[in-house]
CSV table of C-alpha atoms in Angstrom, one decimal:
chain,number,residue,atom,x,y,z
A,264,MET,CA,64.3,7.6,67.4
A,265,LYS,CA,63.5,6.9,71.0
A,266,MET,CA,59.9,6.3,71.9
A,267,MET,CA,58.1,8.1,74.8
A,268,PRO,CA,57.0,5.9,77.7
A,269,LEU,CA,53.4,6.3,76.7
A,270,GLU,CA,54.2,5.2,73.2
A,271,ARG,CA,56.1,2.2,74.5
A,272,ARG,CA,52.9,1.3,76.3
A,273,GLY,CA,50.8,1.7,73.2
A,274,LEU,CA,48.9,4.6,74.6
A,275,SER,CA,49.9,7.7,72.6
A,276,SER,CA,52.6,8.9,70.2
A,277,SER,CA,51.6,12.6,70.5
A,278,ARG,CA,54.8,14.4,71.6
A,279,LEU,CA,52.8,17.4,72.7
A,280,ALA,CA,49.6,17.6,74.7
A,281,LEU,CA,47.0,20.4,74.8
A,282,GLY,CA,46.0,21.4,78.3
A,283,CYS,CA,42.4,22.4,78.5
A,284,MET,CA,42.4,24.5,81.7
A,285,GLY,CA,41.4,27.6,79.7
A,286,PHE,CA,38.4,26.1,78.1
A,287,GLY,CA,34.9,27.1,79.2
A,288,GLY,CA,35.3,30.8,80.3
A,289,SER,CA,35.7,31.9,83.8
A,290,TRP,CA,36.2,30.1,87.1
A,291,ASN,CA,33.1,31.8,88.5
A,292,ALA,CA,30.6,29.0,89.3
A,293,GLU,CA,27.7,31.4,88.6
A,294,GLU,CA,28.7,32.1,85.0
A,295,ALA,CA,27.7,29.5,82.5
A,296,TYR,CA,29.7,28.8,79.4
A,297,THR,CA,28.4,30.1,76.1
A,298,SER,CA,28.3,29.1,72.4
A,299,GLU,CA,31.3,31.4,71.9
A,300,HIS,CA,33.2,29.3,74.5
A,301,VAL,CA,32.3,26.1,72.5
A,302,LEU,CA,33.5,27.8,69.3
A,303,GLN,CA,36.7,28.8,71.0
A,304,ALA,CA,37.4,25.3,72.2
A,305,GLU,CA,36.6,23.9,68.7
A,306,ARG,CA,39.2,26.3,67.1
A,307,ALA,CA,41.8,25.3,69.7
A,308,ILE,CA,41.2,21.6,69.1
A,309,ASP,CA,41.4,22.0,65.3
A,310,ALA,CA,44.6,23.9,65.7
A,311,ALA,CA,46.0,21.1,67.9
A,312,LEU,CA,45.0,18.4,65.4
A,313,SER,CA,46.5,20.4,62.5
A,314,VAL,CA,50.0,20.1,64.1
A,315,GLY,CA,49.7,16.5,65.2
A,316,ILE,CA,48.5,17.0,68.8
A,317,THR,CA,46.1,14.2,69.6
A,318,PHE,CA,46.4,14.2,73.4
A,319,PHE,CA,44.1,16.4,75.5
A,320,ASP,CA,44.6,17.0,79.2
A,321,HIS,CA,41.7,18.0,81.5
A,322,ALA,CA,40.8,18.1,85.2
A,323,ASP,CA,37.4,18.0,86.9
A,324,ILE,CA,38.0,21.4,88.5
A,325,TYR,CA,39.1,23.3,85.4
A,326,THR,CA,36.7,26.3,85.2
A,327,ARG,CA,34.7,24.3,87.7
A,328,GLY,CA,33.8,21.6,85.2
A,329,LYS,CA,33.0,23.9,82.3
A,330,ALA,CA,36.2,23.0,80.5
A,331,GLU,CA,35.1,19.4,80.2
A,332,SER,CA,31.5,20.3,79.3
A,333,VAL,CA,32.7,22.5,76.5
A,334,PHE,CA,35.0,19.8,75.2
A,335,GLY,CA,32.1,17.4,75.4
A,336,ARG,CA,30.0,19.6,73.3
A,337,VAL,CA,32.7,19.6,70.6
A,338,LEU,CA,32.9,15.8,70.8
A,339,LYS,CA,29.1,15.5,70.4
A,340,GLN,CA,29.3,17.6,67.2
A,341,ARG,CA,32.0,15.3,65.8
A,342,PRO,CA,31.1,11.7,66.5
A,343,GLY,CA,34.3,10.3,65.0
A,344,LEU,CA,36.7,12.5,66.9
A,345,ARG,CA,36.7,10.6,70.2
A,346,GLU,CA,38.4,7.5,68.8
A,347,GLN,CA,41.1,9.6,67.2
A,348,ILE,CA,42.3,11.3,70.4
A,349,VAL,CA,43.6,10.4,73.9
A,350,LEU,CA,41.6,12.0,76.8
A,351,GLN,CA,43.2,12.4,80.2
A,352,SER,CA,41.6,14.0,83.2
A,353,LYS,CA,42.4,14.5,86.9
A,354,ALA,CA,40.4,14.2,90.1
A,355,GLY,CA,41.2,14.6,93.8
A,356,ILE,CA,41.1,18.4,94.4
A,357,GLN,CA,38.1,19.9,96.1
A,358,LEU,CA,37.9,23.7,95.8
A,359,ALA,CA,37.1,25.9,98.7
A,360,GLU,CA,33.4,26.2,99.5
A,361,ASP,CA,31.4,27.8,102.2
A,362,ASP,CA,33.5,27.5,105.4
A,363,LEU,CA,35.7,24.7,104.0
A,364,PRO,CA,39.2,25.4,102.5
A,365,GLY,CA,40.6,24.0,99.3
A,366,ARG,CA,41.6,20.4,100.0
A,367,TYR,CA,42.6,17.0,98.5
A,368,ASN,CA,40.5,13.9,98.6
A,369,PHE,CA,41.7,10.5,97.3
A,370,SER,CA,39.0,8.6,99.1
A,371,LYS,CA,37.0,6.0,97.2
A,372,GLU,CA,33.8,8.0,98.0
A,373,HIS,CA,35.3,11.0,96.2
A,374,ILE,CA,37.1,9.4,93.3
A,375,LEU,CA,34.3,7.2,92.0
A,376,PRO,CA,31.6,9.9,91.6
A,377,ALA,CA,34.3,12.4,90.4
A,378,VAL,CA,35.0,10.1,87.4
A,379,ASP,CA,31.3,9.7,86.7
A,380,GLY,CA,31.1,13.5,86.6
A,381,ILE,CA,34.1,13.7,84.2
A,382,LEU,CA,32.5,11.1,81.9
A,383,GLU,CA,29.1,12.9,81.9
A,384,ARG,CA,30.6,16.3,81.1
A,385,LEU,CA,32.9,14.9,78.4
A,386,GLY,CA,30.1,12.9,77.0
A,387,THR,CA,32.2,9.8,76.7
A,388,GLU,CA,32.0,6.3,78.1
A,389,TYR,CA,35.7,6.2,79.1
A,390,ILE,CA,38.8,8.2,79.6
A,391,ASP,CA,42.2,6.9,78.6
A,392,ILE,CA,44.1,8.1,81.6
A,393,LEU,CA,43.0,9.3,85.1
A,394,LEU,CA,45.5,11.3,87.2
A,395,LEU,CA,45.3,11.9,90.9
A,396,HIS,CA,45.5,15.6,91.1
A,397,ARG,CA,48.4,16.5,93.5
A,398,PRO,CA,49.2,14.4,96.6
A,399,ASP,CA,46.7,13.9,99.4
A,400,PRO,CA,48.5,13.5,102.7
A,401,LEU,CA,45.6,11.3,103.9
A,402,MET,CA,45.7,8.9,100.9
A,403,GLU,CA,45.5,5.2,101.6
A,404,PRO,CA,46.9,3.1,98.7
A,405,ASP,CA,44.6,0.1,99.4
A,406,GLU,CA,41.5,2.3,99.2
A,407,ILE,CA,42.8,4.0,96.0
A,408,ALA,CA,43.5,0.6,94.5
A,409,GLU,CA,39.9,-0.5,95.2
A,410,ALA,CA,38.6,2.6,93.4
A,411,PHE,CA,40.9,2.1,90.5
A,412,THR,CA,40.0,-1.6,90.1
A,413,ARG,CA,36.3,-0.7,90.0
A,414,LEU,CA,37.0,2.0,87.4
A,415,LYS,CA,39.1,-0.3,85.3
A,416,LEU,CA,36.7,-3.3,85.4
A,417,SER,CA,33.8,-1.1,84.5
A,418,GLY,CA,35.7,0.3,81.5
A,419,LYS,CA,35.4,3.9,82.7
A,420,VAL,CA,39.2,4.4,83.0
A,421,LEU,CA,41.8,2.5,81.0
A,422,ASN,CA,45.0,3.7,82.7
A,423,PHE,CA,46.1,5.6,85.8
A,424,GLY,CA,48.7,8.2,86.8
A,425,VAL,CA,49.5,11.0,89.2
A,426,SER,CA,50.6,14.6,89.3
A,427,ASN,CA,53.2,16.4,91.3
A,428,MET,CA,54.4,13.3,93.2
A,429,SER,CA,57.8,12.3,94.5
A,430,PRO,CA,59.4,8.8,94.0
A,431,GLY,CA,58.5,7.8,97.5
A,432,GLN,CA,54.8,8.8,97.1
A,433,ILE,CA,54.7,6.9,93.8
A,434,ARG,CA,56.3,3.8,95.3
A,435,PHE,CA,53.9,4.0,98.3
A,436,LEU,CA,50.9,4.1,96.0
A,437,GLN,CA,52.2,1.6,93.4
A,438,ARG,CA,52.7,-1.2,95.9
A,439,ALA,CA,48.9,-1.5,96.2
A,440,LEU,CA,47.9,-1.0,92.6
A,441,PRO,CA,47.4,-3.9,90.2
A,442,ASP,CA,48.2,-1.7,87.2
A,443,PRO,CA,51.3,0.5,86.6
A,444,ILE,CA,51.3,4.2,87.1
A,445,VAL,CA,51.9,5.5,83.6
A,446,VAL,CA,52.2,9.3,84.1
A,447,ASN,CA,53.5,11.9,86.5
A,448,GLN,CA,52.7,15.5,85.6
A,449,ILE,CA,54.9,18.1,87.2
A,450,GLU,CA,55.8,21.8,86.5
A,451,MET,CA,58.8,22.1,84.3
A,452,SER,CA,60.0,24.8,82.0
A,453,LEU,CA,63.0,27.0,81.1
A,454,LEU,CA,61.7,29.3,83.9
A,455,ARG,CA,61.0,26.5,86.4
A,456,HIS,CA,64.3,24.6,86.0
A,457,ASP,CA,64.8,23.2,89.5
A,458,TRP,CA,64.4,19.7,88.0
A,459,ILE,CA,67.7,20.3,86.3
A,460,ASP,CA,69.4,22.2,89.1
A,461,HIS,CA,68.8,19.4,91.6
A,462,GLY,CA,70.8,17.0,89.5
A,463,MET,CA,73.6,19.4,88.8
A,464,HIS,CA,74.0,20.6,92.4
A,465,VAL,CA,75.0,17.3,93.9
A,466,ASN,CA,77.7,17.9,96.5
A,467,GLN,CA,77.5,21.7,96.0
A,468,LYS,CA,76.3,24.4,98.4
A,469,ALA,CA,74.0,25.7,95.7
A,470,GLY,CA,72.0,22.5,96.2
A,471,LEU,CA,71.0,23.3,99.8
A,472,ASN,CA,68.1,25.4,98.5
A,473,ASP,CA,66.9,22.9,95.9
A,474,SER,CA,63.4,21.6,96.6
A,475,PHE,CA,62.9,19.2,93.7
A,476,PRO,CA,62.3,15.6,94.9
A,477,GLU,CA,65.5,13.5,95.1
A,478,GLY,CA,66.0,11.2,92.1
A,479,LEU,CA,62.6,11.9,90.5
A,480,MET,CA,63.8,12.3,86.9
A,481,GLU,CA,65.9,9.1,87.1
A,482,PHE,CA,63.1,7.1,88.9
A,483,MET,CA,60.5,7.9,86.3
A,484,GLN,CA,62.8,6.9,83.5
A,485,MET,CA,63.7,3.6,85.1
A,486,GLU,CA,60.0,2.9,85.8
A,487,ASN,CA,58.9,3.8,82.3
A,488,ILE,CA,56.6,6.5,83.6
A,489,GLN,CA,55.8,9.4,81.3
A,490,ILE,CA,56.9,12.7,82.5
A,491,GLN,CA,54.4,15.4,81.5
A,492,ALA,CA,55.3,19.1,82.0
A,493,TRP,CA,52.7,21.6,82.9
A,494,GLY,CA,53.5,25.2,82.4
A,495,PRO,CA,56.1,24.4,79.8
A,496,LEU,CA,55.9,27.7,77.9
A,497,ALA,CA,56.4,29.7,81.2
A,498,GLN,CA,53.4,31.9,80.5
A,499,GLY,CA,55.1,33.1,77.4
A,500,ARG,CA,57.9,34.9,79.2
A,501,PHE,CA,60.5,33.9,76.7
A,502,SER,CA,58.3,34.0,73.6
A,503,GLY,CA,56.8,37.5,73.5
A,504,ARG,CA,54.9,38.1,76.7
A,505,VAL,CA,57.5,40.0,78.8
A,506,SER,CA,56.6,40.3,82.5
A,507,GLU,CA,56.6,43.7,84.1
A,508,ASN,CA,58.8,42.2,86.8
A,509,ALA,CA,61.1,40.3,84.4
A,510,SER,CA,64.5,39.7,85.8
A,511,GLU,CA,67.7,40.2,83.9
A,512,ALA,CA,68.0,36.5,83.5
A,513,GLU,CA,64.5,36.3,81.9
A,514,LEU,CA,65.2,39.1,79.5
A,515,LYS,CA,68.6,37.6,78.5
A,516,THR,CA,67.0,34.2,78.0
A,517,ALA,CA,64.1,35.7,75.9
A,518,GLU,CA,66.7,37.4,73.7
A,519,LEU,CA,68.5,34.2,73.1
A,520,VAL,CA,65.3,32.3,72.4
A,521,GLN,CA,64.4,35.0,69.8
A,522,GLU,CA,67.9,34.7,68.3
A,523,LEU,CA,67.8,30.9,68.0
A,524,ALA,CA,64.3,31.0,66.5
A,525,LYS,CA,65.4,33.5,63.8
A,526,ARG,CA,68.6,31.5,63.1
A,527,ASN,CA,66.6,28.2,62.8
A,528,GLU,CA,63.7,29.8,60.9
A,529,THR,CA,61.2,28.7,63.6
A,530,THR,CA,59.1,30.1,66.4
A,531,PRO,CA,60.2,31.1,69.9
A,532,GLU,CA,57.6,28.7,71.3
A,533,SER,CA,59.2,25.8,69.5
A,534,ILE,CA,62.6,26.7,70.9
A,535,VAL,CA,61.3,26.9,74.5
A,536,LEU,CA,59.6,23.5,74.2
A,537,ALA,CA,62.6,22.0,72.4
A,538,TRP,CA,64.8,22.8,75.4
A,539,LEU,CA,62.5,20.6,77.5
A,540,MET,CA,62.1,17.9,74.9
A,541,LYS,CA,65.9,17.6,74.4
A,542,HIS,CA,66.2,15.9,77.7
A,543,PRO,CA,66.6,12.1,77.4
A,544,ALA,CA,63.6,11.5,79.6
A,545,LEU,CA,61.4,12.4,76.6
A,546,VAL,CA,59.2,14.9,78.5
A,547,GLN,CA,55.7,15.5,77.1
A,548,PRO,CA,54.9,19.2,77.3
A,549,VAL,CA,51.3,20.1,78.1
A,550,ILE,CA,50.8,23.5,76.5
A,551,GLY,CA,48.0,25.4,78.2
A,552,THR,CA,46.5,27.9,75.8
A,553,VAL,CA,43.2,28.3,73.8
A,554,ASN,CA,44.9,30.6,71.2
A,555,PRO,CA,45.1,28.7,67.9
A,556,GLU,CA,48.0,30.8,66.7
A,557,ARG,CA,50.1,30.0,69.7
A,558,ILE,CA,49.2,26.3,69.5
A,559,VAL,CA,50.3,26.2,65.8
A,560,ALA,CA,53.5,28.1,66.8
A,561,CYS,CA,54.5,25.0,68.8
A,562,LYS,CA,54.4,22.6,65.8
A,563,ASP,CA,58.2,22.7,65.1
A,564,ALA,CA,59.2,21.7,68.7
A,565,VAL,CA,60.0,18.1,68.0
A,566,ARG,CA,62.3,18.9,65.1
A,567,GLN,CA,64.0,21.7,67.0
A,568,ALA,CA,64.6,19.3,69.9
A,569,GLU,CA,66.5,17.0,67.5
A,570,LEU,CA,68.5,19.9,66.0
A,571,MET,CA,69.3,21.7,69.3
A,572,THR,CA,73.0,21.3,70.2
A,573,ARG,CA,74.4,20.7,73.7
A,574,ASP,CA,76.0,24.1,73.6
A,575,GLU,CA,72.6,25.8,72.8
A,576,TRP,CA,70.9,23.8,75.5
A,577,TYR,CA,73.4,24.7,78.1
A,578,THR,CA,73.6,28.3,77.0
A,579,LEU,CA,69.8,28.6,77.4
A,580,LEU,CA,70.0,27.1,80.9
A,581,HIS,CA,73.0,29.3,81.8
A,582,ASN,CA,71.0,32.4,80.8
A,583,ALA,CA,68.0,31.4,82.7
A,584,ARG,CA,70.1,31.0,85.9
A,585,PRO,CA,73.4,32.9,85.3
A,586,ALA,CA,74.3,32.7,89.0
A,587,ASN,CA,74.6,28.9,89.0
A,588,LYS,CA,77.2,27.9,86.5
A,589,PRO,CA,78.1,24.2,86.1
A,590,LYS,CA,81.3,23.4,88.0
């Protein structure tokens, strides 16, 4: 069996990750998290661990820091848990405040205190991976390298990655960094399948509207960078939560997902994730839910990815975008 890039680097063998954006309650800065939110996080963490998920994904802005604080409360209650899991968080987004709009900030003056805040909220001395949260047009690789070096030497961050970046942006950044970029987290799902379309539409008119970065999938595989997929369950559109504005393609795909789940005696969630994980890039889906039942429903995804045939994979893709048949 092929090993994920993170596994080849000795960082993690967890094929799925749990995204913690929903931890901590609302995004209202005036509303504090409660003991019920801590219990909710604890149940989600236990559900993840029960199906072999040991990788947890955060960001300093999630519920305005409350997601990390709630997770930190759980870690404090279970002293031995920290060393059994991989913690990843992100920094670089500044939310709108007063007269200032939402913006990005990869300056050393922002990154260093942001990481201190992450560590304080999580109640840990280090995080395994820090991601730069979306591209900052004003980023200066040498300054970022200085910040990363200080974080690495202090033991606060062990590895570094990015999110939503193109090959050119990663190369631009990597040229100044002493350590390799180990992760790029991007939106990928059976609903958001432009990462597949881009490669299939080479030399076709259909490719004129593709916006996915040129060569990104191939670049990350060549550079041994872990591809993480955010939004991999597509908000449940194919596994039970039908949108009011669902297209014919979505309804048709959801029907096929249900059919495959029934035939293979598994869950729709596992089929949806298996479609992503079937790709040879060994995508690591980051499932974003606090619902223990939905987390457990993903447990069969790895096996289903191994069992899924080419015909099933292409039929799912065809149903998701029936207007764009392979030629």
